């Protein structure tokens, strides 16, 4: 305000009305991106039904992840969460939020909730619905959990890392649909994915293992929003949570390594098949050239014009 007072916000039931409003905004923006960008590109590419569905999914998520990535980076930089990592757990619980942090969380919840009716509007195939529902549920669980349990600062950093990896993955899929021989961006995504997983695991250990146990207020106080600090003061509980986090990240990395090994195996199999086909084509071409050049035909040596190479004797007149 004009006199220098800092206005902060808390969550409440009125947030549901705000989220509902931005769900409609997200549906409109989704339709605009689909009609004026993705449909025009997909018509030129002449994709199959399966690739067309994946192209639309990745196109929408690239637009969303890029916007959210820039927005989230701006928030964490201006609020000082990156320059001062101690702020992630200092003065916990973080009940009162700056306007841009609260607005970011409400928009994130609105987007992932709007993805539910979009499954019907986009006529997603039945085989793809369980996977997309699982993805939507995980995002909603983590975002709503960070928002309601006053872990918004930690949630912002985790979303920043997650959206960075997801952006490169869906961007690589778009490039692959336009040119199936171009898989270089998948290699970039692989490196970014591994780096973000390491940063995520390090952040969990830093906040849960060292940060929250040092919070001054260690008593359970739901009215003040203090839900965790008294639990993390118990070393057994703290180590159990860290073990679960490490196991989860290990399972994610295992699926990633399995996916990469399968992709590389398919790539080398395709390359070897191309080499064998090229070698077979070269041998066939060599045979055709020999036949056309007139070396042998039915066991008789002939010249290039089909006549015998031996000189004929001239009869005397």
PDB file of C-alpha atoms in Angstrom:
ATOM      1  CA  UNK A   1       0.000   0.000   0.000  1.00  0.00           C
ATOM      2  CA  UNK A   2       0.987   3.664  -0.164  1.00  0.00           C
ATOM      3  CA  UNK A   3       2.105   3.824   3.488  1.00  0.00           C
ATOM      4  CA  UNK A   4       4.464   0.861   3.088  1.00  0.00           C
ATOM      5  CA  UNK A   5       2.352  -1.933   4.574  1.00  0.00           C
ATOM      6  CA  UNK A   6       2.908  -5.408   3.144  1.00  0.00           C
ATOM      7  CA  UNK A   7      -0.328  -7.211   2.234  1.00  0.00           C
ATOM      8  CA  UNK A   8      -0.247 -11.014   2.426  1.00  0.00           C
ATOM      9  CA  UNK A   9      -2.880 -13.684   1.899  1.00  0.00           C
ATOM     10  CA  UNK A  10      -4.100 -16.953   3.413  1.00  0.00           C
ATOM     11  CA  UNK A  11      -6.058 -19.816   1.862  1.00  0.00           C
ATOM     12  CA  UNK A  12      -9.789 -20.216   2.443  1.00  0.00           C
ATOM     13  CA  UNK A  13     -13.078 -21.353   0.925  1.00  0.00           C
ATOM     14  CA  UNK A  14     -13.189 -18.368  -1.426  1.00  0.00           C
ATOM     15  CA  UNK A  15     -10.249 -19.889  -3.241  1.00  0.00           C
ATOM     16  CA  UNK A  16     -12.653 -22.449  -4.719  1.00  0.00           C
ATOM     17  CA  UNK A  17     -14.557 -19.688  -6.535  1.00  0.00           C
ATOM     18  CA  UNK A  18     -11.323 -18.232  -7.876  1.00  0.00           C
ATOM     19  CA  UNK A  19     -10.143 -21.650  -9.045  1.00  0.00           C
ATOM     20  CA  UNK A  20     -13.485 -22.271 -10.782  1.00  0.00           C
ATOM     21  CA  UNK A  21     -13.178 -18.970 -12.646  1.00  0.00           C
ATOM     22  CA  UNK A  22      -9.665 -19.760 -13.868  1.00  0.00           C
ATOM     23  CA  UNK A  23     -10.737 -23.264 -14.918  1.00  0.00           C
ATOM     24  CA  UNK A  24     -12.953 -21.604 -17.541  1.00  0.00           C
ATOM     25  CA  UNK A  25     -10.071 -19.318 -18.536  1.00  0.00           C
ATOM     26  CA  UNK A  26      -7.804 -22.353 -18.948  1.00  0.00           C
ATOM     27  CA  UNK A  27     -10.393 -24.115 -21.127  1.00  0.00           C
ATOM     28  CA  UNK A  28     -10.600 -21.058 -23.398  1.00  0.00           C
ATOM     29  CA  UNK A  29      -6.804 -20.762 -23.683  1.00  0.00           C
ATOM     30  CA  UNK A  30      -6.582 -24.489 -24.366  1.00  0.00           C
ATOM     31  CA  UNK A  31      -9.024 -24.135 -27.268  1.00  0.00           C
ATOM     32  CA  UNK A  32      -7.136 -21.120 -28.667  1.00  0.00           C
ATOM     33  CA  UNK A  33      -3.783 -22.954 -28.684  1.00  0.00           C
ATOM     34  CA  UNK A  34      -5.421 -26.026 -30.212  1.00  0.00           C
ATOM     35  CA  UNK A  35      -7.242 -24.216 -33.004  1.00  0.00           C
ATOM     36  CA  UNK A  36      -4.755 -21.534 -34.023  1.00  0.00           C
ATOM     37  CA  UNK A  37      -1.491 -23.444 -33.557  1.00  0.00           C
ATOM     38  CA  UNK A  38      -1.649 -27.213 -33.133  1.00  0.00           C
ATOM     39  CA  UNK A  39      -4.399 -28.001 -35.659  1.00  0.00           C
ATOM     40  CA  UNK A  40      -2.669 -26.001 -38.399  1.00  0.00           C
ATOM     41  CA  UNK A  41       0.659 -27.734 -37.786  1.00  0.00           C
ATOM     42  CA  UNK A  42      -0.822 -31.241 -37.557  1.00  0.00           C
ATOM     43  CA  UNK A  43      -2.634 -30.801 -40.888  1.00  0.00           C
ATOM     44  CA  UNK A  44       0.681 -30.182 -42.615  1.00  0.00           C
ATOM     45  CA  UNK A  45       2.345 -33.167 -40.968  1.00  0.00           C
ATOM     46  CA  UNK A  46      -0.413 -35.679 -41.912  1.00  0.00           C
ATOM     47  CA  UNK A  47      -0.046 -37.635 -38.670  1.00  0.00           C
ATOM     48  CA  UNK A  48      -1.822 -40.865 -37.786  1.00  0.00           C
ATOM     49  CA  UNK A  49      -4.524 -40.896 -35.110  1.00  0.00           C
ATOM     50  CA  UNK A  50      -2.157 -42.116 -32.403  1.00  0.00           C
ATOM     51  CA  UNK A  51       0.564 -39.594 -33.258  1.00  0.00           C
ATOM     52  CA  UNK A  52      -2.040 -36.860 -33.674  1.00  0.00           C
ATOM     53  CA  UNK A  53      -3.279 -37.422 -30.106  1.00  0.00           C
ATOM     54  CA  UNK A  54       0.270 -37.414 -28.693  1.00  0.00           C
ATOM     55  CA  UNK A  55       1.162 -34.348 -30.747  1.00  0.00           C
ATOM     56  CA  UNK A  56      -1.794 -32.411 -29.306  1.00  0.00           C
ATOM     57  CA  UNK A  57      -0.942 -33.515 -25.767  1.00  0.00           C
ATOM     58  CA  UNK A  58       2.704 -32.511 -26.053  1.00  0.00           C
ATOM     59  CA  UNK A  59       1.839 -29.246 -27.796  1.00  0.00           C
ATOM     60  CA  UNK A  60      -0.504 -28.178 -25.015  1.00  0.00           C
ATOM     61  CA  UNK A  61       1.972 -29.194 -22.299  1.00  0.00           C
ATOM     62  CA  UNK A  62       4.873 -27.397 -23.995  1.00  0.00           C
ATOM     63  CA  UNK A  63       2.882 -24.152 -23.954  1.00  0.00           C
ATOM     64  CA  UNK A  64       1.838 -24.692 -20.328  1.00  0.00           C
ATOM     65  CA  UNK A  65       5.233 -25.804 -19.023  1.00  0.00           C
ATOM     66  CA  UNK A  66       7.074 -22.971 -20.756  1.00  0.00           C
ATOM     67  CA  UNK A  67       4.670 -20.377 -19.318  1.00  0.00           C
ATOM     68  CA  UNK A  68       4.756 -21.935 -15.842  1.00  0.00           C
ATOM     69  CA  UNK A  69       8.538 -22.305 -15.971  1.00  0.00           C
ATOM     70  CA  UNK A  70       9.103 -18.613 -16.710  1.00  0.00           C
ATOM     71  CA  UNK A  71       6.474 -17.559 -14.174  1.00  0.00           C
ATOM     72  CA  UNK A  72       7.792 -19.847 -11.428  1.00  0.00           C
ATOM     73  CA  UNK A  73      11.381 -18.747 -12.038  1.00  0.00           C
ATOM     74  CA  UNK A  74      10.319 -15.108 -11.769  1.00  0.00           C
ATOM     75  CA  UNK A  75       8.515 -15.784  -8.475  1.00  0.00           C
ATOM     76  CA  UNK A  76      11.355 -17.671  -6.785  1.00  0.00           C
ATOM     77  CA  UNK A  77      13.929 -15.073  -7.906  1.00  0.00           C
ATOM     78  CA  UNK A  78      11.922 -12.017  -6.828  1.00  0.00           C
ATOM     79  CA  UNK A  79      10.973 -13.633  -3.507  1.00  0.00           C
ATOM     80  CA  UNK A  80      14.613 -14.571  -2.830  1.00  0.00           C
ATOM     81  CA  UNK A  81      14.067 -18.327  -2.430  1.00  0.00           C
ATOM     82  CA  UNK A  82      17.048 -19.193  -4.654  1.00  0.00           C
ATOM     83  CA  UNK A  83      19.495 -16.612  -3.337  1.00  0.00           C
ATOM     84  CA  UNK A  84      18.627 -17.577   0.265  1.00  0.00           C
ATOM     85  CA  UNK A  85      17.941 -21.340   0.501  1.00  0.00           C
ATOM     86  CA  UNK A  86      17.449 -21.053   4.269  1.00  0.00           C
ATOM     87  CA  UNK A  87      14.204 -19.220   3.579  1.00  0.00           C
ATOM     88  CA  UNK A  88      12.686 -22.561   2.478  1.00  0.00           C
ATOM     89  CA  UNK A  89      12.357 -23.626   6.123  1.00  0.00           C
ATOM     90  CA  UNK A  90      12.982 -20.505   8.182  1.00  0.00           C
ATOM     91  CA  UNK A  91       9.914 -19.084   9.960  1.00  0.00           C
ATOM     92  CA  UNK A  92       7.900 -22.210   9.192  1.00  0.00           C
ATOM     93  CA  UNK A  93       4.904 -22.440   8.905  1.00  0.00           C
ATOM     94  CA  UNK A  94       4.583 -20.076   5.942  1.00  0.00           C
ATOM     95  CA  UNK A  95       0.901 -19.376   6.481  1.00  0.00           C
ATOM     96  CA  UNK A  96       0.693 -15.942   4.873  1.00  0.00           C
ATOM     97  CA  UNK A  97       1.675 -15.723   1.214  1.00  0.00           C
ATOM     98  CA  UNK A  98       2.613 -12.881  -1.130  1.00  0.00           C
ATOM     99  CA  UNK A  99       0.058 -12.195  -3.833  1.00  0.00           C
ATOM    100  CA  UNK A 100       2.123 -13.647  -6.694  1.00  0.00           C
ATOM    101  CA  UNK A 101       2.772 -16.902  -4.809  1.00  0.00           C
ATOM    102  CA  UNK A 102      -0.907 -17.412  -3.957  1.00  0.00           C
ATOM    103  CA  UNK A 103      -2.012 -16.514  -7.488  1.00  0.00           C
ATOM    104  CA  UNK A 104       0.513 -18.930  -8.989  1.00  0.00           C
ATOM    105  CA  UNK A 105      -0.778 -21.819  -6.887  1.00  0.00           C
ATOM    106  CA  UNK A 106      -4.415 -21.068  -7.694  1.00  0.00           C
ATOM    107  CA  UNK A 107      -3.658 -20.972 -11.423  1.00  0.00           C
ATOM    108  CA  UNK A 108      -1.748 -24.250 -11.210  1.00  0.00           C
ATOM    109  CA  UNK A 109      -4.664 -25.954  -9.482  1.00  0.00           C
ATOM    110  CA  UNK A 110      -7.086 -24.491 -12.041  1.00  0.00           C
ATOM    111  CA  UNK A 111      -5.028 -25.785 -14.970  1.00  0.00           C
ATOM    112  CA  UNK A 112      -4.764 -29.352 -13.725  1.00  0.00           C
ATOM    113  CA  UNK A 113      -8.438 -29.418 -12.786  1.00  0.00           C
ATOM    114  CA  UNK A 114      -9.360 -28.158 -16.260  1.00  0.00           C
ATOM    115  CA  UNK A 115      -7.440 -31.125 -17.702  1.00  0.00           C
ATOM    116  CA  UNK A 116     -10.198 -33.452 -16.454  1.00  0.00           C
ATOM    117  CA  UNK A 117     -12.998 -32.170 -18.736  1.00  0.00           C
ATOM    118  CA  UNK A 118     -10.448 -31.769 -21.530  1.00  0.00           C
ATOM    119  CA  UNK A 119     -10.155 -35.544 -21.637  1.00  0.00           C
ATOM    120  CA  UNK A 120     -13.724 -35.543 -22.954  1.00  0.00           C
ATOM    121  CA  UNK A 121     -13.409 -32.451 -25.162  1.00  0.00           C
ATOM    122  CA  UNK A 122     -10.230 -33.735 -26.835  1.00  0.00           C
ATOM    123  CA  UNK A 123     -11.715 -37.226 -27.327  1.00  0.00           C
ATOM    124  CA  UNK A 124      -8.714 -38.924 -25.763  1.00  0.00           C
ATOM    125  CA  UNK A 125      -8.418 -42.620 -26.543  1.00  0.00           C
ATOM    126  CA  UNK A 126      -9.534 -45.012 -23.794  1.00  0.00           C
ATOM    127  CA  UNK A 127      -6.062 -46.538 -23.603  1.00  0.00           C
ATOM    128  CA  UNK A 128      -4.549 -43.134 -22.755  1.00  0.00           C
ATOM    129  CA  UNK A 129      -7.104 -42.060 -20.126  1.00  0.00           C
ATOM    130  CA  UNK A 130      -5.660 -44.043 -17.136  1.00  0.00           C
ATOM    131  CA  UNK A 131      -2.164 -42.673 -17.735  1.00  0.00           C
ATOM    132  CA  UNK A 132      -3.354 -39.088 -18.031  1.00  0.00           C
ATOM    133  CA  UNK A 133      -5.633 -39.419 -14.984  1.00  0.00           C
ATOM    134  CA  UNK A 134      -2.706 -40.709 -12.957  1.00  0.00           C
ATOM    135  CA  UNK A 135      -0.542 -37.771 -14.068  1.00  0.00           C
ATOM    136  CA  UNK A 136      -3.264 -35.221 -13.270  1.00  0.00           C
ATOM    137  CA  UNK A 137      -3.909 -36.768  -9.850  1.00  0.00           C
ATOM    138  CA  UNK A 138      -0.213 -36.677  -8.912  1.00  0.00           C
ATOM    139  CA  UNK A 139       0.132 -33.020  -9.889  1.00  0.00           C
ATOM    140  CA  UNK A 140      -3.022 -32.057  -7.998  1.00  0.00           C
ATOM    141  CA  UNK A 141      -1.910 -34.011  -4.935  1.00  0.00           C
ATOM    142  CA  UNK A 142       1.504 -32.384  -4.761  1.00  0.00           C
ATOM    143  CA  UNK A 143       0.382 -28.832  -5.572  1.00  0.00           C
ATOM    144  CA  UNK A 144      -2.627 -28.898  -3.244  1.00  0.00           C
ATOM    145  CA  UNK A 145      -0.544 -30.563  -0.514  1.00  0.00           C
ATOM    146  CA  UNK A 146       2.150 -27.881  -0.670  1.00  0.00           C
ATOM    147  CA  UNK A 147      -0.513 -25.154  -0.690  1.00  0.00           C
ATOM    148  CA  UNK A 148      -2.636 -26.462   2.197  1.00  0.00           C
ATOM    149  CA  UNK A 149       0.226 -27.704   4.399  1.00  0.00           C
ATOM    150  CA  UNK A 150       2.134 -24.403   4.152  1.00  0.00           C
ATOM    151  CA  UNK A 151       5.073 -25.827   2.210  1.00  0.00           C
ATOM    152  CA  UNK A 152       4.645 -23.378  -0.655  1.00  0.00           C
ATOM    153  CA  UNK A 153       8.297 -22.329  -0.882  1.00  0.00           C
ATOM    154  CA  UNK A 154       9.550 -25.882  -1.181  1.00  0.00           C
ATOM    155  CA  UNK A 155       6.731 -26.642  -3.610  1.00  0.00           C
ATOM    156  CA  UNK A 156       7.768 -23.776  -5.904  1.00  0.00           C
ATOM    157  CA  UNK A 157      11.327 -25.064  -6.253  1.00  0.00           C
ATOM    158  CA  UNK A 158      10.143 -28.626  -6.849  1.00  0.00           C
ATOM    159  CA  UNK A 159       7.675 -27.462  -9.511  1.00  0.00           C
ATOM    160  CA  UNK A 160      10.423 -25.451 -11.189  1.00  0.00           C
ATOM    161  CA  UNK A 161      12.626 -28.541 -11.463  1.00  0.00           C
ATOM    162  CA  UNK A 162       9.762 -30.783 -12.578  1.00  0.00           C
ATOM    163  CA  UNK A 163       8.492 -28.389 -15.245  1.00  0.00           C
ATOM    164  CA  UNK A 164      12.012 -27.939 -16.614  1.00  0.00           C
ATOM    165  CA  UNK A 165      12.387 -31.667 -17.272  1.00  0.00           C
ATOM    166  CA  UNK A 166       8.830 -32.019 -18.611  1.00  0.00           C
ATOM    167  CA  UNK A 167       9.286 -29.105 -21.010  1.00  0.00           C
ATOM    168  CA  UNK A 168      12.304 -30.704 -22.678  1.00  0.00           C
ATOM    169  CA  UNK A 169      10.564 -34.089 -22.882  1.00  0.00           C
ATOM    170  CA  UNK A 170       7.459 -32.793 -24.642  1.00  0.00           C
ATOM    171  CA  UNK A 171       9.530 -30.483 -26.830  1.00  0.00           C
ATOM    172  CA  UNK A 172      11.586 -33.501 -27.911  1.00  0.00           C
ATOM    173  CA  UNK A 173       8.380 -35.359 -28.786  1.00  0.00           C
ATOM    174  CA  UNK A 174       7.183 -32.477 -30.950  1.00  0.00           C
ATOM    175  CA  UNK A 175      10.487 -32.367 -32.825  1.00  0.00           C
ATOM    176  CA  UNK A 176      10.360 -36.143 -33.262  1.00  0.00           C
ATOM    177  CA  UNK A 177       6.867 -35.980 -34.795  1.00  0.00           C
ATOM    178  CA  UNK A 178       8.065 -33.428 -37.341  1.00  0.00           C
ATOM    179  CA  UNK A 179      11.240 -35.393 -38.171  1.00  0.00           C
ATOM    180  CA  UNK A 180      11.490 -38.990 -36.941  1.00  0.00           C
ATOM    181  CA  UNK A 181      15.233 -39.079 -37.603  1.00  0.00           C
ATOM    182  CA  UNK A 182      15.882 -36.192 -35.215  1.00  0.00           C
ATOM    183  CA  UNK A 183      16.241 -37.541 -31.662  1.00  0.00           C
ATOM    184  CA  UNK A 184      18.946 -35.184 -30.399  1.00  0.00           C
ATOM    185  CA  UNK A 185      16.563 -33.321 -28.100  1.00  0.00           C
ATOM    186  CA  UNK A 186      15.768 -36.596 -26.315  1.00  0.00           C
ATOM    187  CA  UNK A 187      19.423 -36.756 -25.301  1.00  0.00           C
ATOM    188  CA  UNK A 188      19.186 -33.217 -23.925  1.00  0.00           C
ATOM    189  CA  UNK A 189      16.064 -34.220 -22.004  1.00  0.00           C
ATOM    190  CA  UNK A 190      17.888 -37.251 -20.572  1.00  0.00           C
ATOM    191  CA  UNK A 191      20.656 -35.046 -19.168  1.00  0.00           C
ATOM    192  CA  UNK A 192      18.186 -32.477 -17.783  1.00  0.00           C
ATOM    193  CA  UNK A 193      16.080 -35.241 -16.221  1.00  0.00           C
ATOM    194  CA  UNK A 194      19.028 -36.754 -14.349  1.00  0.00           C
ATOM    195  CA  UNK A 195      20.241 -33.345 -13.143  1.00  0.00           C
ATOM    196  CA  UNK A 196      16.770 -32.303 -11.909  1.00  0.00           C
ATOM    197  CA  UNK A 197      16.343 -35.638 -10.071  1.00  0.00           C
ATOM    198  CA  UNK A 198      19.654 -35.087  -8.280  1.00  0.00           C
ATOM    199  CA  UNK A 199      18.666 -31.529  -7.339  1.00  0.00           C
ATOM    200  CA  UNK A 200      15.259 -32.742  -6.142  1.00  0.00           C
ATOM    201  CA  UNK A 201      16.786 -35.415  -3.923  1.00  0.00           C
ATOM    202  CA  UNK A 202      19.340 -32.945  -2.556  1.00  0.00           C
ATOM    203  CA  UNK A 203      16.583 -30.450  -1.793  1.00  0.00           C
ATOM    204  CA  UNK A 204      14.538 -33.030   0.087  1.00  0.00           C
ATOM    205  CA  UNK A 205      17.531 -34.027   2.210  1.00  0.00           C
ATOM    206  CA  UNK A 206      18.392 -30.381   2.896  1.00  0.00           C
ATOM    207  CA  UNK A 207      14.881 -29.315   3.929  1.00  0.00           C
ATOM    208  CA  UNK A 208      13.647 -32.470   5.667  1.00  0.00           C
ATOM    209  CA  UNK A 209      16.938 -33.673   7.118  1.00  0.00           C
ATOM    210  CA  UNK A 210      18.449 -30.369   8.230  1.00  0.00           C
ATOM    211  CA  UNK A 211      15.950 -27.527   7.850  1.00  0.00           C
ATOM    212  CA  UNK A 212      12.618 -28.412   9.431  1.00  0.00           C
ATOM    213  CA  UNK A 213      14.152 -30.078  12.548  1.00  0.00           C
ATOM    214  CA  UNK A 214      15.752 -26.710  13.437  1.00  0.00           C
ATOM    215  CA  UNK A 215      12.516 -24.724  13.359  1.00  0.00           C
ATOM    216  CA  UNK A 216      11.987 -22.845  16.627  1.00  0.00           C
ATOM    217  CA  UNK A 217       8.325 -23.833  17.040  1.00  0.00           C
ATOM    218  CA  UNK A 218       8.326 -27.639  17.363  1.00  0.00           C
ATOM    219  CA  UNK A 219       4.821 -28.105  18.805  1.00  0.00           C
ATOM    220  CA  UNK A 220       1.821 -29.296  16.813  1.00  0.00           C
ATOM    221  CA  UNK A 221      -0.324 -26.201  16.190  1.00  0.00           C
ATOM    222  CA  UNK A 222      -2.918 -26.682  13.400  1.00  0.00           C
ATOM    223  CA  UNK A 223      -4.388 -23.214  14.036  1.00  0.00           C
ATOM    224  CA  UNK A 224      -1.068 -21.652  13.119  1.00  0.00           C
ATOM    225  CA  UNK A 225      -0.530 -24.129  10.318  1.00  0.00           C
ATOM    226  CA  UNK A 226       2.324 -26.027  11.982  1.00  0.00           C
ATOM    227  CA  UNK A 227       1.832 -29.637  10.871  1.00  0.00           C
ATOM    228  CA  UNK A 228       5.310 -31.102  10.413  1.00  0.00           C
ATOM    229  CA  UNK A 229       8.075 -29.595  12.488  1.00  0.00           C
ATOM    230  CA  UNK A 230       7.302 -31.647  15.623  1.00  0.00           C
ATOM    231  CA  UNK A 231       7.352 -34.842  13.536  1.00  0.00           C
ATOM    232  CA  UNK A 232      10.667 -34.081  11.871  1.00  0.00           C
ATOM    233  CA  UNK A 233      12.184 -33.457  15.282  1.00  0.00           C
ATOM    234  CA  UNK A 234      11.943 -37.236  15.766  1.00  0.00           C
ATOM    235  CA  UNK A 235      14.995 -38.745  14.104  1.00  0.00           C
ATOM    236  CA  UNK A 236      13.252 -42.071  13.436  1.00  0.00           C
ATOM    237  CA  UNK A 237      10.388 -40.392  11.587  1.00  0.00           C
ATOM    238  CA  UNK A 238      12.798 -38.117   9.724  1.00  0.00           C
ATOM    239  CA  UNK A 239      14.935 -41.016   8.529  1.00  0.00           C
ATOM    240  CA  UNK A 240      11.830 -42.974   7.497  1.00  0.00           C
ATOM    241  CA  UNK A 241      10.596 -40.085   5.353  1.00  0.00           C
ATOM    242  CA  UNK A 242      14.024 -39.645   3.755  1.00  0.00           C
ATOM    243  CA  UNK A 243      14.168 -43.374   3.036  1.00  0.00           C
ATOM    244  CA  UNK A 244      10.777 -43.244   1.321  1.00  0.00           C
ATOM    245  CA  UNK A 245      11.881 -40.233  -0.725  1.00  0.00           C
ATOM    246  CA  UNK A 246      15.072 -41.992  -1.796  1.00  0.00           C
ATOM    247  CA  UNK A 247      13.172 -45.150  -2.741  1.00  0.00           C
ATOM    248  CA  UNK A 248      10.700 -43.142  -4.792  1.00  0.00           C
ATOM    249  CA  UNK A 249      13.457 -41.277  -6.634  1.00  0.00           C
ATOM    250  CA  UNK A 250      15.282 -44.569  -7.187  1.00  0.00           C
ATOM    251  CA  UNK A 251      12.148 -46.093  -8.747  1.00  0.00           C
ATOM    252  CA  UNK A 252      11.799 -43.069 -11.023  1.00  0.00           C
ATOM    253  CA  UNK A 253      15.428 -43.362 -12.089  1.00  0.00           C
ATOM    254  CA  UNK A 254      15.038 -47.103 -12.680  1.00  0.00           C
ATOM    255  CA  UNK A 255      12.088 -46.537 -15.031  1.00  0.00           C
ATOM    256  CA  UNK A 256      14.073 -43.806 -16.767  1.00  0.00           C
ATOM    257  CA  UNK A 257      17.139 -46.055 -17.238  1.00  0.00           C
ATOM    258  CA  UNK A 258      14.930 -48.902 -18.479  1.00  0.00           C
ATOM    259  CA  UNK A 259      13.306 -46.537 -20.976  1.00  0.00           C
ATOM    260  CA  UNK A 260      16.678 -45.262 -22.200  1.00  0.00           C
ATOM    261  CA  UNK A 261      18.087 -48.772 -22.611  1.00  0.00           C
ATOM    262  CA  UNK A 262      15.041 -49.845 -24.597  1.00  0.00           C
ATOM    263  CA  UNK A 263      15.268 -46.734 -26.796  1.00  0.00           C
ATOM    264  CA  UNK A 264      18.980 -47.244 -27.473  1.00  0.00           C
ATOM    265  CA  UNK A 265      18.418 -50.933 -28.195  1.00  0.00           C
ATOM    266  CA  UNK A 266      15.707 -50.076 -30.728  1.00  0.00           C
ATOM    267  CA  UNK A 267      17.931 -47.402 -32.237  1.00  0.00           C
ATOM    268  CA  UNK A 268      20.898 -49.752 -32.738  1.00  0.00           C
ATOM    269  CA  UNK A 269      18.597 -52.480 -34.076  1.00  0.00           C
ATOM    270  CA  UNK A 270      17.211 -50.019 -36.605  1.00  0.00           C
ATOM    271  CA  UNK A 271      20.694 -48.894 -37.597  1.00  0.00           C
ATOM    272  CA  UNK A 272      21.898 -52.474 -38.086  1.00  0.00           C
ATOM    273  CA  UNK A 273      18.802 -53.266 -40.168  1.00  0.00           C
ATOM    274  CA  UNK A 274      19.535 -50.273 -42.381  1.00  0.00           C
ATOM    275  CA  UNK A 275      23.154 -51.358 -42.810  1.00  0.00           C
ATOM    276  CA  UNK A 276      22.116 -54.895 -43.751  1.00  0.00           C
ATOM    277  CA  UNK A 277      19.555 -53.553 -46.228  1.00  0.00           C
ATOM    278  CA  UNK A 278      22.149 -51.211 -47.727  1.00  0.00           C
ATOM    279  CA  UNK A 279      24.690 -54.055 -48.038  1.00  0.00           C
ATOM    280  CA  UNK A 280      22.107 -56.314 -49.686  1.00  0.00           C
ATOM    281  CA  UNK A 281      21.204 -53.527 -52.108  1.00  0.00           C
ATOM    282  CA  UNK A 282      24.872 -53.004 -52.967  1.00  0.00           C
ATOM    283  CA  UNK A 283      25.371 -56.706 -53.728  1.00  0.00           C
ATOM    284  CA  UNK A 284      22.243 -56.798 -55.890  1.00  0.00           C
ATOM    285  CA  UNK A 285      23.392 -53.719 -57.768  1.00  0.00           C
ATOM    286  CA  UNK A 286      26.808 -55.292 -58.337  1.00  0.00           C
ATOM    287  CA  UNK A 287      25.188 -58.385 -59.831  1.00  0.00           C
ATOM    288  CA  UNK A 288      23.070 -56.265 -62.134  1.00  0.00           C
ATOM    289  CA  UNK A 289      26.094 -54.276 -63.241  1.00  0.00           C
ATOM    290  CA  UNK A 290      28.021 -57.442 -64.025  1.00  0.00           C
ATOM    291  CA  UNK A 291      25.128 -58.815 -66.039  1.00  0.00           C
ATOM    292  CA  UNK A 292      24.733 -55.560 -67.947  1.00  0.00           C
ATOM    293  CA  UNK A 293      28.477 -55.246 -68.666  1.00  0.00           C
ATOM    294  CA  UNK A 294      28.490 -58.601 -70.463  1.00  0.00           C
ATOM    295  CA  UNK A 295      31.034 -60.659 -68.548  1.00  0.00           C
ATOM    296  CA  UNK A 296      29.102 -63.929 -68.399  1.00  0.00           C
ATOM    297  CA  UNK A 297      25.740 -65.070 -69.641  1.00  0.00           C
ATOM    298  CA  UNK A 298      24.716 -68.733 -69.718  1.00  0.00           C
ATOM    299  CA  UNK A 299      28.330 -69.758 -69.351  1.00  0.00           C
ATOM    300  CA  UNK A 300      29.448 -67.917 -72.518  1.00  0.00           C
ATOM    301  CA  UNK A 301      31.642 -64.876 -72.422  1.00  0.00           C
ATOM    302  CA  UNK A 302      30.140 -62.027 -74.410  1.00  0.00           C
ATOM    303  CA  UNK A 303      31.027 -58.462 -75.162  1.00  0.00           C
ATOM    304  CA  UNK A 304      29.066 -55.444 -74.079  1.00  0.00           C
ATOM    305  CA  UNK A 305      26.926 -55.443 -77.250  1.00  0.00           C
ATOM    306  CA  UNK A 306      25.944 -59.073 -76.705  1.00  0.00           C
ATOM    307  CA  UNK A 307      28.228 -60.530 -79.438  1.00  0.00           C
ATOM    308  CA  UNK A 308      31.078 -62.932 -78.913  1.00  0.00           C
ATOM    309  CA  UNK A 309      34.400 -61.256 -78.135  1.00  0.00           C
ATOM    310  CA  UNK A 310      36.291 -63.678 -80.449  1.00  0.00           C
ATOM    311  CA  UNK A 311      37.181 -62.406 -83.912  1.00  0.00           C
ATOM    312  CA  UNK A 312      35.439 -63.998 -86.844  1.00  0.00           C
ATOM    313  CA  UNK A 313      37.445 -65.440 -89.745  1.00  0.00           C
ATOM    314  CA  UNK A 314      36.742 -63.794 -93.074  1.00  0.00           C
ATOM    315  CA  UNK A 315      36.020 -66.110 -95.932  1.00  0.00           C
ATOM    316  CA  UNK A 316      37.836 -65.510 -99.168  1.00  0.00           C
ATOM    317  CA  UNK A 317      35.612 -64.450-102.058  1.00  0.00           C
TER     318      UNK A 317
END
